[in-house]
Short mmCIF file of C-alpha atoms in Angstrom, two decimals:
data_model
loop_
_atom_site.label_atom_id
_atom_site.label_comp_id
_atom_site.label_asym_id
_atom_site.label_seq_id
_atom_site.Cartn_x
_atom_site.Cartn_y
_atom_site.Cartn_z
CA MET A 17 -25.73 44.14 -78.80
CA VAL A 18 -23.65 41.51 -76.99
CA VAL A 19 -19.96 41.52 -76.10
CA ASP A 20 -19.22 39.15 -78.99
CA ALA A 21 -20.21 42.01 -81.30
CA LEU A 22 -17.20 43.99 -80.08
CA HIS A 23 -13.71 44.14 -81.51
CA ILE A 24 -11.38 44.04 -78.48
CA LEU A 25 -7.62 44.53 -78.25
CA ALA A 26 -5.79 43.99 -74.95
CA HIS A 27 -2.11 44.01 -74.10
CA ALA A 28 0.11 44.45 -71.04
CA SER A 29 3.74 45.43 -71.51
CA LYS A 30 6.29 45.27 -68.69
CA GLY A 31 8.26 48.31 -67.63
CA GLY A 32 11.51 48.28 -65.69
CA TRP A 33 10.34 48.29 -62.07
CA ALA A 34 8.55 45.32 -60.54
CA PRO A 35 9.62 41.71 -61.13
CA ASP A 36 7.43 40.08 -63.79
CA GLY A 37 5.42 43.32 -64.03
CA ASP A 38 2.63 44.47 -61.73
CA ASP A 39 -0.01 45.46 -64.33
CA ARG A 40 -2.95 43.20 -65.13
CA CYS A 41 -5.63 43.12 -67.80
CA LEU A 42 -8.74 40.95 -68.00
CA VAL A 43 -11.20 40.43 -70.83
CA ASP A 44 -14.12 38.17 -69.90
CA ARG A 45 -16.62 38.09 -72.75
CA ASP A 46 -18.98 35.77 -70.87
CA LEU A 47 -19.31 38.24 -68.01
CA GLY A 48 -19.12 41.33 -70.19
CA LEU A 49 -16.24 42.54 -68.03
CA LEU A 50 -13.05 44.35 -69.01
CA LEU A 51 -10.50 45.66 -66.55
CA VAL A 52 -6.94 46.86 -66.14
CA ALA A 53 -5.13 47.02 -62.81
CA ASN A 54 -1.77 48.03 -61.43
CA GLY A 55 -0.05 47.39 -58.14
CA SER A 56 1.58 49.88 -55.77
CA GLY A 57 4.96 49.80 -54.07
CA PRO A 58 5.51 49.05 -50.36
CA ARG A 59 5.91 51.53 -47.56
CA TYR A 60 9.27 50.18 -46.47
CA GLY A 61 12.06 49.34 -48.89
CA GLY A 62 12.52 46.82 -51.65
CA TYR A 63 9.72 46.08 -54.07
CA HIS A 64 6.84 43.69 -54.16
CA ALA A 65 6.14 40.78 -56.43
CA PRO A 66 2.95 41.13 -58.50
CA PHE A 67 1.06 38.67 -56.33
CA GLY A 68 0.12 41.56 -54.00
CA LEU A 69 -2.69 42.60 -56.36
CA ASP A 70 -3.86 39.18 -57.58
CA PRO A 71 -6.03 38.14 -54.60
CA GLY A 72 -7.99 41.37 -54.95
CA LEU A 73 -8.56 40.72 -58.64
CA ASP A 74 -9.75 37.19 -57.87
CA ALA A 75 -12.23 38.59 -55.34
CA PHE A 76 -13.35 41.28 -57.80
CA ARG A 77 -14.12 38.81 -60.58
CA SER A 78 -15.86 36.22 -58.40
CA THR A 79 -18.01 38.84 -56.67
CA PHE A 80 -18.97 40.44 -59.99
CA ALA A 81 -19.82 37.03 -61.46
CA SER A 82 -22.09 36.05 -58.55
CA SER A 83 -23.86 39.39 -58.14
CA SER A 84 -27.45 39.93 -59.27
CA ASP A 85 -27.28 43.69 -58.69
CA SER A 86 -27.65 46.11 -61.54
CA GLU A 87 -24.79 48.32 -62.69
CA PRO A 88 -23.10 50.24 -61.14
CA ALA A 89 -23.86 48.48 -57.83
CA ARG A 90 -22.46 45.24 -59.22
CA LEU A 91 -19.11 46.83 -60.06
CA LEU A 92 -18.97 48.81 -56.83
CA GLY A 93 -19.65 45.64 -54.85
CA ALA A 94 -16.81 43.90 -56.68
CA LEU A 95 -14.48 46.78 -55.86
CA ALA A 96 -15.48 46.58 -52.19
CA ALA A 97 -14.75 42.84 -52.17
CA ALA A 98 -11.32 43.40 -53.71
CA ASP A 99 -10.57 46.12 -51.17
CA ALA A 100 -11.64 43.94 -48.22
CA THR A 101 -9.55 41.00 -49.44
CA MET A 102 -6.46 43.11 -49.89
CA ARG A 103 -6.91 44.80 -46.50
CA ARG A 104 -7.22 41.41 -44.78
CA LEU A 105 -4.11 40.00 -46.44
CA GLY A 106 -2.18 43.22 -45.87
CA ALA A 107 -3.01 43.09 -42.17
CA GLU A 108 -1.91 39.45 -42.01
CA TYR A 109 1.34 40.29 -43.77
CA GLU A 110 2.02 43.10 -41.29
CA ARG A 111 1.26 40.77 -38.37
CA LEU A 112 3.63 38.10 -39.69
CA PHE A 113 6.29 40.73 -40.33
CA GLU A 114 6.21 41.76 -36.66
CA VAL A 115 6.32 38.11 -35.58
CA GLU A 116 9.37 37.46 -37.78
CA ARG A 117 11.11 40.59 -36.51
CA SER A 118 10.61 39.47 -32.90
CA ARG A 119 12.06 36.05 -33.64
CA SER A 120 15.32 37.18 -35.22
CA SER A 121 17.83 40.03 -34.96
CA ASP A 122 18.66 39.98 -38.68
CA HIS A 123 17.81 42.83 -41.04
CA PRO A 124 14.10 43.82 -41.15
CA MET A 125 14.08 43.20 -44.89
CA GLU A 126 14.79 39.52 -44.26
CA ALA A 127 11.86 39.40 -41.85
CA ALA A 128 9.70 41.02 -44.52
CA LEU A 129 10.74 38.37 -47.04
CA ARG A 130 9.83 35.55 -44.66
CA ALA A 131 6.45 37.15 -44.00
CA ALA A 132 5.89 37.44 -47.74
CA ASP A 133 6.76 33.77 -48.20
CA ALA A 134 4.05 32.88 -45.68
CA VAL A 135 1.26 34.64 -47.60
CA ARG A 136 2.51 34.09 -51.16
CA PRO A 137 0.11 32.22 -53.49
CA LYS A 138 1.62 29.02 -54.88
CA ARG A 139 1.66 30.34 -58.44
CA TRP A 140 4.21 32.96 -57.34
CA SER A 141 6.47 30.59 -55.39
CA HIS A 142 9.27 31.14 -57.93
CA LEU A 143 9.59 34.78 -56.85
CA ARG A 144 11.07 35.62 -53.48
CA SER A 145 10.18 39.24 -52.99
CA HIS A 146 8.39 41.60 -50.65
CA CYS A 147 4.66 42.07 -51.04
CA HIS A 148 2.25 44.93 -50.64
CA PHE A 149 -1.50 44.43 -50.94
CA ALA A 150 -2.46 47.71 -52.59
CA GLY A 151 -3.27 48.83 -56.10
CA GLY A 152 -5.84 50.24 -58.46
CA ILE A 153 -8.49 48.86 -60.79
CA THR A 154 -10.24 50.50 -63.73
CA ALA A 155 -13.12 48.33 -64.93
CA CYS A 156 -15.89 48.47 -67.50
CA SER A 157 -18.97 46.27 -67.72
CA ILE A 158 -20.82 45.94 -71.01
CA GLN A 159 -24.50 45.09 -71.14
CA ALA A 160 -26.39 43.51 -74.03
CA SER A 161 -28.04 46.85 -74.78
CA GLY A 162 -24.69 48.51 -75.35
CA ALA A 163 -24.77 50.33 -72.00
CA LEU A 164 -21.33 50.76 -70.44
CA CYS A 165 -20.53 51.24 -66.77
CA PHE A 166 -17.08 52.26 -65.52
CA VAL A 167 -15.57 52.23 -62.04
CA GLN A 168 -12.10 53.38 -61.07
CA VAL A 169 -9.88 53.45 -58.00
CA GLY A 170 -6.24 54.45 -58.31
CA SER A 171 -4.31 55.89 -61.23
CA GLY A 172 -6.08 54.31 -64.20
CA ARG A 173 -8.30 56.07 -66.72
CA ALA A 174 -10.94 55.34 -69.35
CA TYR A 175 -11.44 57.34 -72.55
CA VAL A 176 -14.11 57.54 -75.24
CA LEU A 177 -13.28 58.79 -78.73
CA ARG A 178 -16.48 60.00 -80.39
CA ASP A 179 -16.78 62.08 -83.57
CA GLY A 180 -13.07 62.95 -83.36
CA ARG A 181 -13.34 64.22 -79.79
CA LEU A 182 -11.44 62.49 -76.98
CA ARG A 183 -13.05 62.53 -73.56
CA SER A 184 -11.89 61.13 -70.22
CA VAL A 185 -14.76 59.12 -68.73
CA VAL A 186 -13.51 58.51 -65.18
CA LYS A 187 -10.91 60.61 -63.39
CA ASP A 188 -7.75 59.17 -61.94
CA HIS A 189 -6.84 59.52 -58.28
CA THR A 190 -3.45 61.19 -58.73
CA LEU A 191 -2.69 64.24 -56.61
CA LEU A 192 -2.07 66.42 -59.67
CA THR A 193 -5.54 65.73 -61.08
CA ARG A 194 -7.16 66.37 -57.70
CA MET A 195 -5.30 69.68 -57.43
CA GLU A 196 -6.32 70.72 -60.93
CA GLU A 197 -9.94 69.82 -60.16
CA GLY A 198 -9.83 71.99 -57.03
CA GLU A 199 -10.44 69.03 -54.73
CA VAL A 200 -7.07 69.44 -53.01
CA SER A 201 -5.73 72.85 -51.98
CA MET A 202 -2.52 73.99 -53.66
CA GLU A 203 -1.79 76.44 -50.84
CA GLY A 204 1.81 76.13 -49.75
CA MET A 205 2.65 73.78 -52.64
CA ASP A 206 5.18 74.68 -55.32
CA TYR A 207 2.72 73.61 -57.98
CA ARG A 208 4.47 74.77 -61.15
CA ASP A 209 7.85 73.23 -60.32
CA ASN A 210 6.58 69.91 -58.97
CA THR A 211 3.94 68.72 -61.43
CA ILE A 212 6.01 65.62 -62.29
CA PHE A 213 6.18 64.74 -58.58
CA TYR A 214 2.47 65.37 -57.94
CA ARG A 215 1.30 63.42 -60.98
CA HIS A 216 2.65 60.16 -59.55
CA ILE A 217 1.23 60.48 -56.02
CA VAL A 218 -1.97 58.42 -55.77
CA THR A 219 -4.63 59.59 -53.30
CA GLN A 220 -6.72 56.39 -53.24
CA LEU A 221 -5.80 52.73 -53.53
CA LEU A 222 -7.55 49.44 -52.93
CA GLY A 223 -6.24 47.88 -49.73
CA MET A 224 -5.36 51.22 -48.14
CA GLY A 225 -7.28 54.02 -46.43
CA ASP A 226 -10.57 54.07 -44.56
CA HIS A 227 -12.77 56.05 -46.94
CA LEU A 228 -12.69 54.56 -50.41
CA LYS A 229 -14.58 56.73 -52.92
CA PRO A 230 -14.52 55.10 -56.36
CA GLU A 231 -15.13 57.05 -59.53
CA CYS A 232 -18.17 55.81 -61.45
CA ALA A 233 -19.64 56.74 -64.85
CA GLN A 234 -22.16 55.35 -67.30
CA GLU A 235 -22.10 55.65 -71.09
CA ARG A 236 -23.73 54.13 -74.14
CA LEU A 237 -21.54 52.68 -76.87
CA GLU A 238 -22.39 54.44 -80.13
CA PRO A 239 -21.66 52.86 -83.54
CA ARG A 240 -18.39 54.73 -84.25
CA ASP A 241 -17.08 55.01 -80.68
CA ARG A 242 -13.68 53.71 -79.67
CA VAL A 243 -13.05 53.15 -75.96
CA LEU A 244 -9.71 52.79 -74.18
CA VAL A 245 -9.25 51.59 -70.59
CA CYS A 246 -5.63 51.99 -69.47
CA THR A 247 -3.18 52.11 -66.59
CA GLU A 248 -1.04 55.05 -65.52
CA GLY A 249 1.85 53.87 -67.67
CA VAL A 250 -0.15 54.83 -70.77
CA TRP A 251 -1.77 58.19 -70.04
CA ASN A 252 0.44 59.68 -67.31
CA ARG A 253 3.46 60.25 -69.52
CA ASP A 254 4.97 63.32 -71.16
CA ARG A 255 3.01 62.69 -74.36
CA GLY A 256 -0.21 62.21 -72.39
CA GLU A 257 -3.31 62.14 -74.56
CA GLU A 258 -1.21 61.90 -77.71
CA SER A 259 -0.35 58.33 -76.66
CA VAL A 260 -4.02 57.59 -76.02
CA LEU A 261 -5.04 58.86 -79.47
CA GLN A 262 -2.32 56.78 -81.12
CA LEU A 263 -3.56 53.64 -79.39
CA LEU A 264 -7.15 54.37 -80.39
CA ALA A 265 -6.13 54.74 -84.04
CA ALA A 266 -3.59 51.90 -84.20
CA THR A 267 -3.87 48.64 -86.11
CA PRO A 268 -3.84 45.49 -83.93
CA ALA A 269 -0.12 44.92 -84.58
CA ASP A 270 0.74 48.57 -83.94
CA PHE A 271 -1.37 48.57 -80.77
CA ARG A 272 0.93 46.03 -79.14
CA GLU A 273 4.07 47.70 -80.47
CA LEU A 274 3.01 51.11 -79.18
CA LEU A 275 2.43 49.71 -75.69
CA ASP A 276 5.77 47.88 -75.78
CA ALA A 277 7.53 51.08 -76.87
CA THR A 278 5.82 53.06 -74.11
CA ALA A 279 6.96 50.59 -71.43
CA ARG A 280 10.42 50.12 -72.91
CA GLY A 281 12.91 52.13 -70.90
CA SER A 282 10.22 53.19 -68.41
CA MET A 283 9.75 52.26 -64.77
CA HIS A 284 6.02 51.74 -65.36
CA ASP A 285 4.18 48.95 -67.13
CA ALA A 286 1.88 50.03 -69.95
CA THR A 287 -1.45 48.20 -70.18
CA ALA A 288 -4.57 48.98 -72.19
CA ILE A 289 -7.81 47.48 -73.51
CA ARG A 290 -9.42 49.03 -76.60
CA PHE A 291 -12.84 48.12 -77.88
CA SER A 292 -15.36 49.20 -80.48
CA ARG A 293 -18.34 47.77 -82.29
CA ARG A 294 -17.46 45.39 -85.11
CA ASP A 295 -19.89 47.16 -87.43
CA ALA A 296 -18.18 50.55 -86.93
#
């Protein structure tokens, strides 16, 4: 089986937070690569333009395309390249921010804007905003045999619907999930009253932290499977897996409308890629 034998739907819908939206989706049939990504807000004030994530995605795709490794090493290498690129640019942005602050006595936010202008890719020159080189990627590679490999860093998820049973393939890196899995102690935390707060704290991001530990899983695409790769704006909502099941069952037109409705009135973008075999 080749990627051309798949029926693929992909759509990104903008929420109400970042300018121009900070979610991304990529479908590259030639590479057999599907991914969704979302950016993360800055540590000091304002909000970033979506260009903060784009250099990492460029590095991810080019590294994946040039790699001769087998999965999952190929995907993990691409993640490492994205992380290194975003760390380097983030460090440069911080350096320029300090330089701009030392040159002027105006508000630090103005210094941050000038530093952002210095590192902004040309395609984002129309946006004057802060930047923050951090975010998450959930990716899936598809081999000719029908083997699937998933990697995930951040708050994204991937699901497989098989024989009426929905299963999460790779875990997200939100604090709530890590607490529920027993990986983070709940001692001293008011768990029951703060689940909404904990569900939006991300414990790992590309471009941040010294010990990146991606989630990785391998599957085989069966004839009747439907697979969904999505950002936090889809699954981490009050309706949770109900939204995922609706997207997996939707017609192509309804698929887009459901994502638009999810993002409408929300702070988060809603982005998803759904695929299945054409002969299913």
